[in-house]
Coordinates of C-alpha atoms and ligand atoms in Angstrom, one line a residue:
X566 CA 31.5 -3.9 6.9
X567 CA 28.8 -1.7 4.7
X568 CA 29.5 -0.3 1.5
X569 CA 31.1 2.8 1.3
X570 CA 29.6 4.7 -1.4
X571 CA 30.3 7.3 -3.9
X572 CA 28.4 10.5 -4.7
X573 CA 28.6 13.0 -7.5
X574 CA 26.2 15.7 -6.0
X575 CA 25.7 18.0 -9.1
X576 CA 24.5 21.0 -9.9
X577 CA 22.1 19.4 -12.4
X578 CA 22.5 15.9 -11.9
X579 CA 23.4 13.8 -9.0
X580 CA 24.9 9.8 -9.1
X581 CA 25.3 7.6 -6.7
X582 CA 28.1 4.1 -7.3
X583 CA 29.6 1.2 -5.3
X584 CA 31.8 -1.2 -5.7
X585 CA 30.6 -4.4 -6.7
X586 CA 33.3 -7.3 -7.5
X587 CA 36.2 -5.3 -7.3
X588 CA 34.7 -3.0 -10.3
X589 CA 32.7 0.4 -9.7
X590 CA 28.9 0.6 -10.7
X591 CA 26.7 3.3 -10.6
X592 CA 23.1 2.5 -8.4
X593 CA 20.1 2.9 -11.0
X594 CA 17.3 5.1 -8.2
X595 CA 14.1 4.0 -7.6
X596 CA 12.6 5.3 -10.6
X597 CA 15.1 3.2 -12.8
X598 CA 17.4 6.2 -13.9
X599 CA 21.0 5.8 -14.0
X600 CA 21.5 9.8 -12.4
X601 CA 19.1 11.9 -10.7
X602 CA 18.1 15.3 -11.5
X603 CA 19.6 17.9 -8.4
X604 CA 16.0 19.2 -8.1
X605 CA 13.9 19.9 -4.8
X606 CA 10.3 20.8 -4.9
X607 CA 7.3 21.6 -2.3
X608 CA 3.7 21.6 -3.4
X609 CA 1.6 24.4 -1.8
X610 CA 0.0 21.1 1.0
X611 CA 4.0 20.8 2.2
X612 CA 4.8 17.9 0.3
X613 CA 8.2 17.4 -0.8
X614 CA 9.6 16.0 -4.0
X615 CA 13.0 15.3 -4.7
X616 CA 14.5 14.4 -8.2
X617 CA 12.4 13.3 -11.5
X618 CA 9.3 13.8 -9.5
X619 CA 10.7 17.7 -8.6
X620 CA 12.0 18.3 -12.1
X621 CA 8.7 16.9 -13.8
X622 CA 6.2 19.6 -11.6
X623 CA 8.8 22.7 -11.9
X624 CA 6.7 24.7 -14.9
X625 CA 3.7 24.6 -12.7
X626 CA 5.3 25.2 -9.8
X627 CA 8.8 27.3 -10.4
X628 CA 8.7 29.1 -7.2
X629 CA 8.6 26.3 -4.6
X630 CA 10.9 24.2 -7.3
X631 CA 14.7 24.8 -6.1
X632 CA 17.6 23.9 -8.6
X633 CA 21.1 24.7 -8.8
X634 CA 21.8 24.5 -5.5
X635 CA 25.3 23.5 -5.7
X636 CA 26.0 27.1 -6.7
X637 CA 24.8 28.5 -3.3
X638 CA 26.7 26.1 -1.0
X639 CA 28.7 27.9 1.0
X640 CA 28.0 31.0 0.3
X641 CA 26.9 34.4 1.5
X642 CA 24.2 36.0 0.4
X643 CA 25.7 39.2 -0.5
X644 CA 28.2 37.3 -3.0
X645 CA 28.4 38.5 -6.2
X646 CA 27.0 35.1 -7.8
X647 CA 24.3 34.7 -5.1
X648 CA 23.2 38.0 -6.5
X649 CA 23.3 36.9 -10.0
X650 CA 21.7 33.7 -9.9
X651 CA 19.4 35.6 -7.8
X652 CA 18.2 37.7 -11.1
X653 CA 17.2 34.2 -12.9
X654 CA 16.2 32.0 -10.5
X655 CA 12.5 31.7 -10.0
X656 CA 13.0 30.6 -5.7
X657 CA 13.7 33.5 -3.5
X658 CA 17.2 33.7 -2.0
X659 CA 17.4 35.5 1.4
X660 CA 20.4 36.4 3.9
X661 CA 20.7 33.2 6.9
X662 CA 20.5 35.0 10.3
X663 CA 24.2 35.2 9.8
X664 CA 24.3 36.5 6.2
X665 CA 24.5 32.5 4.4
X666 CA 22.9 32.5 1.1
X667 CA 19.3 30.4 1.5
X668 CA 16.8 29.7 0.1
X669 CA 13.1 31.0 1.3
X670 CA 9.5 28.8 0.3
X671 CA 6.6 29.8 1.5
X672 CA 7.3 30.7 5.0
X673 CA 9.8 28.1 5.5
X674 CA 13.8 28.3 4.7
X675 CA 16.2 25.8 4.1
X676 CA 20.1 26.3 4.1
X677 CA 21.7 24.8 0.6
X678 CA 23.2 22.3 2.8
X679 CA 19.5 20.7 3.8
X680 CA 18.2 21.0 0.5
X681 CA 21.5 19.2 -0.2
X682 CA 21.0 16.2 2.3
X683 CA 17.3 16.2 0.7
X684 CA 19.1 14.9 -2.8
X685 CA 22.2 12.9 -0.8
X686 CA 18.9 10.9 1.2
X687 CA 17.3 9.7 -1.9
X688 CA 21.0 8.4 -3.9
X689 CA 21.1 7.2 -0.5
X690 CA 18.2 5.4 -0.4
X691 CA 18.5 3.9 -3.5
X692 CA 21.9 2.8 -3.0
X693 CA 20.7 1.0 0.3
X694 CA 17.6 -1.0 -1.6
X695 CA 20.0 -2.1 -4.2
X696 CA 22.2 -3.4 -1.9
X697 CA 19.6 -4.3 0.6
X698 CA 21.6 -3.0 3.8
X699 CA 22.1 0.5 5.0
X700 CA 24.6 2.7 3.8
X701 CA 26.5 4.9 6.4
X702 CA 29.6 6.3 4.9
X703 CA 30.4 7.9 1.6
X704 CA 33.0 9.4 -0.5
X705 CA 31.7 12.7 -1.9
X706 CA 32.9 14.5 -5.2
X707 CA 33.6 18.4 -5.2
X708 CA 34.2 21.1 -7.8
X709 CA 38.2 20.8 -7.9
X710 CA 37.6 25.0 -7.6
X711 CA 35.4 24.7 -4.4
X712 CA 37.0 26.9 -1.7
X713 CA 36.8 25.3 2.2
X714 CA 33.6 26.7 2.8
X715 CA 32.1 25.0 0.4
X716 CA 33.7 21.7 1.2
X717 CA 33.1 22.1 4.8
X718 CA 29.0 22.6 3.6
X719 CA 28.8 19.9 1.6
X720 CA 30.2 17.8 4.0
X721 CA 27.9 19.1 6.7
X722 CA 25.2 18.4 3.8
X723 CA 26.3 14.8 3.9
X724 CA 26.1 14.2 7.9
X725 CA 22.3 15.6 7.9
X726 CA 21.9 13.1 5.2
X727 CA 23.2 10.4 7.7
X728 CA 26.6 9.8 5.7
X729 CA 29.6 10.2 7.6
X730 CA 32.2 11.6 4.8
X731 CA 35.6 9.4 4.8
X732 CA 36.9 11.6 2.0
X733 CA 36.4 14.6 -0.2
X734 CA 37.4 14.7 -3.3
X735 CA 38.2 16.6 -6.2
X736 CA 35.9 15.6 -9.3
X737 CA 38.1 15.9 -12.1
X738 CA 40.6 13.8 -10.2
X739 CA 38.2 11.2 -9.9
X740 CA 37.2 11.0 -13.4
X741 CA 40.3 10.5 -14.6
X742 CA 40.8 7.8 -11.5
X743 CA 37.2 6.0 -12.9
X744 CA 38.5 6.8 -16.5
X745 CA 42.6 5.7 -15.8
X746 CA 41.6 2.2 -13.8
X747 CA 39.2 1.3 -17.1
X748 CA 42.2 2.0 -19.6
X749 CA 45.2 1.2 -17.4
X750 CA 46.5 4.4 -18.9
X751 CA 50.2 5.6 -18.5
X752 CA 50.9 9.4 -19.2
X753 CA 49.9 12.4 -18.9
X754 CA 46.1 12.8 -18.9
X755 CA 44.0 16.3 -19.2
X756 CA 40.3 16.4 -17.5
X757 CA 37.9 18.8 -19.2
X758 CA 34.8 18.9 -17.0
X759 CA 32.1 21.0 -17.8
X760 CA 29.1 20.4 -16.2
X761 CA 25.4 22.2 -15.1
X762 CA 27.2 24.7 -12.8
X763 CA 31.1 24.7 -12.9
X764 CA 34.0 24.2 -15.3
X765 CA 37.1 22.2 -14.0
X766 CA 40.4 21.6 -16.0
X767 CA 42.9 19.1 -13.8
X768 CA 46.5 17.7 -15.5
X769 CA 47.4 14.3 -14.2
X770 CA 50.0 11.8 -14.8
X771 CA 49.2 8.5 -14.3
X772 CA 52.1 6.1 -13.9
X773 CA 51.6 2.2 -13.1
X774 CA 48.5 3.0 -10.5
X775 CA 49.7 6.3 -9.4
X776 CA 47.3 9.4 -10.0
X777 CA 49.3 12.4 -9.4
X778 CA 47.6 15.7 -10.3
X779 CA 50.0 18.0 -12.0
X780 CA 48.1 21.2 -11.8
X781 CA 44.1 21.9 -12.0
X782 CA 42.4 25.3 -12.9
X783 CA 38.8 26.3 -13.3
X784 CA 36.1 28.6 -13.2
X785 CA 33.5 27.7 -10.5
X786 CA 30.8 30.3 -12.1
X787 CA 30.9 28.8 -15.9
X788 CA 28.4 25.7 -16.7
X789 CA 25.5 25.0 -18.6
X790 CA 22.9 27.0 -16.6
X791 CA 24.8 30.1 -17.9
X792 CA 24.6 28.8 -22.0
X793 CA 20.9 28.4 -20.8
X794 CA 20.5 31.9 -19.5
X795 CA 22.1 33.3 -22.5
X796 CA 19.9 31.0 -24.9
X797 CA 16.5 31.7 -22.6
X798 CA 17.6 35.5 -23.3
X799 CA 17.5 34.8 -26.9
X800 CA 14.5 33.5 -27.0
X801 CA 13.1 36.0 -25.1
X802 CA 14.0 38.9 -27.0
X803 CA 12.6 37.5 -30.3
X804 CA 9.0 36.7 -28.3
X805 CA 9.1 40.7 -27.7
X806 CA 10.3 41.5 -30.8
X807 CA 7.5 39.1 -32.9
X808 CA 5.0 40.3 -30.2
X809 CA 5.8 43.2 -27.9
X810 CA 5.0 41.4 -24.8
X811 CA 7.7 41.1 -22.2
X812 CA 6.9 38.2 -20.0
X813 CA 10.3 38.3 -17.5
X814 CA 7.6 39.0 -14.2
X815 CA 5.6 36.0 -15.2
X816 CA 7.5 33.0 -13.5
X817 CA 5.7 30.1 -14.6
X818 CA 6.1 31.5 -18.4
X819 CA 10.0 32.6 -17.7
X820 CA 10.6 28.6 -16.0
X821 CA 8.9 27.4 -19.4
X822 CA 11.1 29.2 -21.5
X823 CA 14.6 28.1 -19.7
X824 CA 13.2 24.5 -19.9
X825 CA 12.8 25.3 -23.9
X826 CA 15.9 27.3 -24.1
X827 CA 17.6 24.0 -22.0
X828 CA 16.3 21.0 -24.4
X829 CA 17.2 23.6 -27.5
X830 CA 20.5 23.2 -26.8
X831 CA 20.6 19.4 -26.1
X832 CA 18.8 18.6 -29.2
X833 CA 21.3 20.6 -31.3
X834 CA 23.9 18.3 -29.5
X835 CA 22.4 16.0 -32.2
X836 CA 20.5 17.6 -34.5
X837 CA 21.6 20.6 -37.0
X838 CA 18.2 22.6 -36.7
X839 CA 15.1 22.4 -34.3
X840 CA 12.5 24.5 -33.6
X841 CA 11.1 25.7 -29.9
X842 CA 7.5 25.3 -29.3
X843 CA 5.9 27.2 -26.7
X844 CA 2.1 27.3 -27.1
X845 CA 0.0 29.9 -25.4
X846 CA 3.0 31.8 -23.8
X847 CA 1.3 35.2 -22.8
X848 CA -2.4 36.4 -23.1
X849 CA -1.8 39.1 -25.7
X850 CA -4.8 41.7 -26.7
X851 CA -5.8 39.6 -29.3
X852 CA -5.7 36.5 -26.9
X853 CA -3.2 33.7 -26.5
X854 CA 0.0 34.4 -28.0
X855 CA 2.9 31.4 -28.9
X856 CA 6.6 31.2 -28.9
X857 CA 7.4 29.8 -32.1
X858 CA 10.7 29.6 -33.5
X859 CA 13.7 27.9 -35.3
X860 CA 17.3 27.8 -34.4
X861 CA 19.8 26.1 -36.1
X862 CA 23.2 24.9 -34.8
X863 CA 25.2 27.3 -36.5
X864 CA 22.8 30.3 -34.7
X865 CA 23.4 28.2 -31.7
X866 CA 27.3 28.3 -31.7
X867 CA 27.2 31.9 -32.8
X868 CA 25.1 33.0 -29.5
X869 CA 27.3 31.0 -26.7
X870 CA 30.6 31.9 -28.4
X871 CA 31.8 34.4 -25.5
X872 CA 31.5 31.5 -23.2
X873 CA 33.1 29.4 -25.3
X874 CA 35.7 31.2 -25.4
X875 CA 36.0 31.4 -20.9
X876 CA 37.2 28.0 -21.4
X877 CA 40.5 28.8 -22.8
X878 CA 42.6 30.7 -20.2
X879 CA 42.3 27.8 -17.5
X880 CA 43.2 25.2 -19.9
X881 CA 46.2 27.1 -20.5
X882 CA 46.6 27.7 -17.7
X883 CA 46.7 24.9 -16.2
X884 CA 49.3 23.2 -19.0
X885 CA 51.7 25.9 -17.7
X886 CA 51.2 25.0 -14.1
X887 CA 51.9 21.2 -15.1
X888 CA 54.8 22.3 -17.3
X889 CA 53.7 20.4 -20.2
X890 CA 52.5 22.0 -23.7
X891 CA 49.7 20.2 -25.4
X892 CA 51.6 17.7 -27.3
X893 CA 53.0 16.4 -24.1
X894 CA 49.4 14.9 -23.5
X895 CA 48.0 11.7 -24.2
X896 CA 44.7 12.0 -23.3
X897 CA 42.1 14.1 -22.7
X898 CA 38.8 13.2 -20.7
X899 CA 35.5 14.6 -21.4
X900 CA 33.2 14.8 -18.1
X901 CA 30.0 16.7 -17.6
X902 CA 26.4 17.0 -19.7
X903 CA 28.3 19.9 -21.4
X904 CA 30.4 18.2 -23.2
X905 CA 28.2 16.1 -25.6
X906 CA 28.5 19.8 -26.9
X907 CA 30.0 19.2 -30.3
X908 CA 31.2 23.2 -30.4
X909 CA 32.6 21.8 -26.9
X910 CA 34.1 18.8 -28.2
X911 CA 36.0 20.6 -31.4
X912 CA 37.3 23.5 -28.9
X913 CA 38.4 21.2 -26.5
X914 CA 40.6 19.3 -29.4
X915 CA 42.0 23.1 -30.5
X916 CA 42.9 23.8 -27.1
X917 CA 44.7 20.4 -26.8
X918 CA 45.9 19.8 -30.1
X919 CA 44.6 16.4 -29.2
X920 CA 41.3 13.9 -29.9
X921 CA 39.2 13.5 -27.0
X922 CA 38.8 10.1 -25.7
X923 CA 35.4 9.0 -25.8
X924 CA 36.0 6.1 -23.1
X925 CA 33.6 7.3 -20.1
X926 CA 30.6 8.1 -19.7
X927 CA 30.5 12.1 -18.7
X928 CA 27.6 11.9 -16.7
X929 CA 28.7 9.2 -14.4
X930 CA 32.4 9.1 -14.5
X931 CA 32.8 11.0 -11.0
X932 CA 30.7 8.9 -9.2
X933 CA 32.5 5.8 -10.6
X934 CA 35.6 7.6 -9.7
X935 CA 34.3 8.2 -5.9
X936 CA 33.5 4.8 -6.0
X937 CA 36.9 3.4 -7.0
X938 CA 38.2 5.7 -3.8
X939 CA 35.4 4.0 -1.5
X940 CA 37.2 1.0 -2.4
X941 CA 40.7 1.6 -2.0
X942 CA 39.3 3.2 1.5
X943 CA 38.1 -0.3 2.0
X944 CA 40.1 -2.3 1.1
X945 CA 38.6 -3.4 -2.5
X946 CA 41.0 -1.9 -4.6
X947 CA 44.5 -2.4 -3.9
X948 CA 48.1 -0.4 -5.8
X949 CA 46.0 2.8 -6.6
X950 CA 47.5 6.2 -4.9
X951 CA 46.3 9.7 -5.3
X952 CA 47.7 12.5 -4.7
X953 CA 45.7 15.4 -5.4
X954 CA 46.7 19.5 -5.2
X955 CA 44.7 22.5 -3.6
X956 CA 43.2 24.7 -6.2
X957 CA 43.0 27.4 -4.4
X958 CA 46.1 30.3 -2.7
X959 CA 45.3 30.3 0.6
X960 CA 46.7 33.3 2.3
X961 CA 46.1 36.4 4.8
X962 CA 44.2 39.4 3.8
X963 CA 47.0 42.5 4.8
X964 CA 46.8 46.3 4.2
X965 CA 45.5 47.5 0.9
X966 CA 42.8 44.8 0.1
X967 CA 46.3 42.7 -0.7
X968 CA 47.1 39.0 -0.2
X969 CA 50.1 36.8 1.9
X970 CA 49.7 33.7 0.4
X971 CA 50.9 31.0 2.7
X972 CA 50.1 28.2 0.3
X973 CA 50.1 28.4 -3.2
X974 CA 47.7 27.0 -5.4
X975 CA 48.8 23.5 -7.1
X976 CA 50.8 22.5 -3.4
X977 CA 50.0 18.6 -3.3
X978 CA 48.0 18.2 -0.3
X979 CA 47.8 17.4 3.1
X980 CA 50.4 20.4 2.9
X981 CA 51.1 22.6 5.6
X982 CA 53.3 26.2 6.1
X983 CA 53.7 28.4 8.8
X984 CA 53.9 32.2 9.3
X985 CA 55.1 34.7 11.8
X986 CA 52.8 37.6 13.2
X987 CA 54.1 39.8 15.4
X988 CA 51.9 43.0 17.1
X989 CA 52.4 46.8 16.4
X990 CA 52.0 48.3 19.7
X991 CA 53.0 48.2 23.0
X992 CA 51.1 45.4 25.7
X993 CA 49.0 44.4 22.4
X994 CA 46.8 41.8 23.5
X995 CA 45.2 40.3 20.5
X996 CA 46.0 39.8 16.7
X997 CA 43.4 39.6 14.3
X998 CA 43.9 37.8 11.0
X999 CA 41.6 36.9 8.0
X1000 CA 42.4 34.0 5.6
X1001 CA 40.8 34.4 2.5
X1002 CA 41.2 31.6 -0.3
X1003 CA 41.2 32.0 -3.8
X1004 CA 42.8 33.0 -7.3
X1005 CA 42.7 36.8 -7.2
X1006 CA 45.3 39.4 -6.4
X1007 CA 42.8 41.5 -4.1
X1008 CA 41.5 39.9 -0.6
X1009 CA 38.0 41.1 -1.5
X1010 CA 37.0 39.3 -4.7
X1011 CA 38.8 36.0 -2.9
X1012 CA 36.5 34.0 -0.2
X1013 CA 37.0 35.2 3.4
X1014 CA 36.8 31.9 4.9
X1015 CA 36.7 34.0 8.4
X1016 CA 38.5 36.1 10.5
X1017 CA 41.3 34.8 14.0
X1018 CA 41.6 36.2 16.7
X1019 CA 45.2 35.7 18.8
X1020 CA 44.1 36.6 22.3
X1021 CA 45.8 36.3 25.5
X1022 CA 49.0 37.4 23.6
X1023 CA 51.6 38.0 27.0
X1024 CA 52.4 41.9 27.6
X1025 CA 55.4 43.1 25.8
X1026 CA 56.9 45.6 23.3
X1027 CA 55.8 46.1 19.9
X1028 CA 57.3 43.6 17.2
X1029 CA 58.4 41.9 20.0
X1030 CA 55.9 38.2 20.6
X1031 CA 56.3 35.5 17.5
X1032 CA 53.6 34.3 16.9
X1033 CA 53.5 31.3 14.3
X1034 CA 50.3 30.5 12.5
X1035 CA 50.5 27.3 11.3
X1036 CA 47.7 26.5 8.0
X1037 CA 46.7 23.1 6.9
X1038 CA 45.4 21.5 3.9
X1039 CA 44.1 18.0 4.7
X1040 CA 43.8 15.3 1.6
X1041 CA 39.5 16.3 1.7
X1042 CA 41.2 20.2 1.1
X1043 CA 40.0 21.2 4.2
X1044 CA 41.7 24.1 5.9
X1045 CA 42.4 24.3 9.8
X1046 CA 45.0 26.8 11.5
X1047 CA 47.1 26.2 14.8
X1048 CA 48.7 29.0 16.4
X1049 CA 51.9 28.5 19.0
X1050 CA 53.2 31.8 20.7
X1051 CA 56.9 31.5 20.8
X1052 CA 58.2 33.3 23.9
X1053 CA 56.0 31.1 25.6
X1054 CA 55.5 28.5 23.8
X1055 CA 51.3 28.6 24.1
X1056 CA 49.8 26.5 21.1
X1057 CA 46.4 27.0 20.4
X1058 CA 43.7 25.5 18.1
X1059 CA 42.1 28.3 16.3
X1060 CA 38.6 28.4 15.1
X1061 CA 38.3 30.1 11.9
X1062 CA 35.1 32.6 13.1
X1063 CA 32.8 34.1 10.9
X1064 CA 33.0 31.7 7.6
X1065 CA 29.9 30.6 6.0
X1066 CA 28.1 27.3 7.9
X1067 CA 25.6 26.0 9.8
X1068 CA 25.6 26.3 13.6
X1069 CA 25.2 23.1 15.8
X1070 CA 21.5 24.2 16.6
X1071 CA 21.0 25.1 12.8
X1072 CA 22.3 21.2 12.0
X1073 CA 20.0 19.9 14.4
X1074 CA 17.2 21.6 13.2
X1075 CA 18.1 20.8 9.8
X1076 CA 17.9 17.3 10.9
X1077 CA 14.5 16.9 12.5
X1078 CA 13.2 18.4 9.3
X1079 CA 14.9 15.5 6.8
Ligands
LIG1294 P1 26.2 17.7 -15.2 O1 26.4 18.8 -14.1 O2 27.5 17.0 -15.6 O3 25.1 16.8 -14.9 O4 25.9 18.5 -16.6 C1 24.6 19.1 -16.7 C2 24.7 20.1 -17.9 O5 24.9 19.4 -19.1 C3 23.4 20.8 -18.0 O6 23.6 22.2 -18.3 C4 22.7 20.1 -19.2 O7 21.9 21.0 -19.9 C5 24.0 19.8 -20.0 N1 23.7 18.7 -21.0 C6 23.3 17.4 -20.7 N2 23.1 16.8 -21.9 C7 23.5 17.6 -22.9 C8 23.5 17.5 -24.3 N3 23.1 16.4 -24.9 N4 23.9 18.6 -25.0 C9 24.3 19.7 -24.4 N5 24.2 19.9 -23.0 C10 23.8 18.9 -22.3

């Protein structure tokens, strides 16, 4: 049988691990790194580069240079954070023909889920040369905050890529699998995971091989690209204020100043003071003006403060979910680039009342965790379970912009519950009914995963049919619904229309593209 591999697709970094001798390692790529940067690039002749080779052109090249594209996956374009990351993003974002958030170069688009398979193809085929066979099937790690659309997209992401996905999994859950397996831990463990794009907080107890996840909590908008944004802002309003130039319209100057703002704050990771270097920035009326300029730690940790403090309320959160208070915990987990944060690191320990454990790597402890689930899916580890939750309410949208929730968030999953519609007129034929998934009280700031329709409903009074909608979570958190008419007993399969994805035409295309 082939390997089954694991994949932590980033927002920043991606890593790819198998199991080798009953023990999870990550795949070093071609170009000897351990991860590889989530980066996708097109010279003006067509060419494509993917990874080091993308990330290594972007200041010369910012517009045909996509990054982040984990936070576009299933989405529409008309989100609120499309429109955001629209605003810093040097790539152009446009509306799919049916409203999907892509991405435009040149005269080409891509959907997030082909630039996607472009990143999975190259962990892909690095994992194949090291093992000198091809690869075919993969376990893939998610945000433990992604909704079903964007599961379903980054699965879809995965096929194009020529990986058939045997699970999806929640990342948090498999750092602490990667991070519990290493220390044969017992007790209850807390997974902080902070990373390019999203923050995720999961509460586990691990008993004798068992992973159960208590509760998990997060904010899928908070990561390092927004402590960049906020430092490349700071940076930029001292260039006016030293010169009077604005440079936001100039994009090859506004890419070079996020890189700077970027590396500022991973060398004051290590170092107490640094100073950004930005030679001839803008053509001034004098001639070529610099970006020169000193920021110390302390200034550092002043700036980002306000995100700092985000993480708190999902932490908590999530501690009263799991029904434990901090000193109930005996670990907490550090995954993510983030965290090498010391301001991170000493937050994280006030939240938890608790010293971080130091026993992972944060960059790679996900894909070593999708690789230990590769291997209990094939039979190389033995006596591990998990059992995982859904993140998420997932409910029906009703009158008043309100939710029914049907399944609360924190259910272990597969789960399933059922609900009775009934109609409100006479001979009422159809029944229409949106699910929407997410943590908000009002349907419209949750995601519409897309909109049923009950047809052929028999002719009768109002209130009268019973018609039971049946929702399921399956272990990857996927959602499917099943309706069954109970005067009559008709069951139908329901497709959930309208949700954010790529047609079979637009995978197909997609494909003779990669
Ligand atoms: P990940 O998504 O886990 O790869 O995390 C990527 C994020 O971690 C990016 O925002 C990086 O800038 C950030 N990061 C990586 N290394 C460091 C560091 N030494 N100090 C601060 N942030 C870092």
């Amino acid at each position: 049988m082939s390997k089954i591999v694991g994949i932590d697709l980033g927002t920043t970094n991606s890593c790819i691990s198998i199991i080798e001798n009953g023990d999870p390692v990550v795949v070093v790529n071609n170009e000897g790194q351990r991860t590889t940067p989530s980066m996708v690039a097109f010279s003006t002749k067509g060419e494509r580069h993917v990874g080091v080779h993308a990330k290594r052109q972007a200041a010369v090249n910012p517009e045909r240079t996509i990054y982040g594209i984990k936070r576009l996956i299933g989405h529409r374009e008309s989100d609120s954070e499309v429109q955001e990351l629209e605003r810093v993003v040097p790539y152009h974002i446009i509306p799919s023909p049916s409203g999907d958030a892509w991405v435009q170069i040149d005269s080409a688009s891509y959907s997030p889920q082909e630039i996607s398979a472009m990143i999975i193809s190259k962990l892909k085929e690095s994992a194949e040369s090291y093992c000198s066979e091809s690869v075919t099937q993969c376990v893939i790690a998610v945000p433990a905050y992604f909704n079903d659309a964007q599961r379903q997209a980054t699965r879809d992401a995965c096929q194009l890529a020529g990986l058939e996905v045997l699970r999806i999994m929640n990342e948090p859950t498999l750092a602490a699998l990667a991070f519990g397996l290493m220390k044969r831990t017992n007790g209850y463990v807390a997974v902080f995971d902070l990373g390019g794009g999203t923050f995720d907080i999961s509460i586990l107890q691990c008993n004798n091989g068992t992973f159960r996840v208590l509760a998990t909590a997060g904010n899928n908008h908070l990561g390092g690209n927004d402590f960049d944004n906020v430092i490349q802002k700071y940076l930029l309003d001292h260039f006016v204020d030293e010169t009077g130039i604005d440079i936001t319209s100039d994009k090859m100057a506004m890419q070079r100043v996020h890189e700077a703002a970027e590396a500022l704050k991973c060398e004051l990771s290590t170092l107490t003071e640094t100073t950004v270097n930005l030679p001839f920035l803008a053509i001034g009326p004098a001639g070529p003006v610099h970006l020169c300029m000193d920021v110390t730690r302390d200034e550092l940790e002043q700036l980002i403060r306000p995100l700092i403090d985000k993480l708190d309320a999902p932490c908590i959160d999530a501690m009263k979910e799991a029904g434990l208070s901090a000193s109930d915990l005996d670990d907490v987990i550090l995954v993510g680039g983030m965290t090498r944060m010391p301001c991170v690191r000493t937050h994280v320990e006030e939240i938890f009342k608790a010293k971080v454990s130091h026993g992972v790597n944060p960059d790679e402890a996900v894909a070593l965790g999708a690789a230990v689930q590769s291997g209990i899916l094939g039979g190389d580890i033995q006596e591990v379970v998990l059992l995982d939750v859904t993140p998420l309410n997932l409910g029906i949208e009703t009158s008043g912009d309100r939710v029914s929730t049907i399944i609360e968030r924190n259910s272990s999953i597969p789960t399933k519950a059922s609900k009775i519609f009934t109609t409100t007129e006479d001979n009422q034929s159809f029944v229409r009914i949106t699910v929407v998934q997410g943590d908000k009280q009002r349907a419209s700031e949750c995601a519409r995963l897309g909109t049923i329709l009950l047809t052929d409903i028999p002719k009768m009074a109002a209130g009268v049919p019973r018609i039971e909608v049946e929702f399921c979570i399956d272990a990857d958190g996927v959602v499917s619904v099943q309706c069954i008419e109970r005067k009559t007993g008709l069951t139908k399969k329901l497709v959930i229309q309208g949700s954010v994805g790529l047609s079979g035409q637009q995978l197909r295309d997609a494909q003779s593209r990669l």
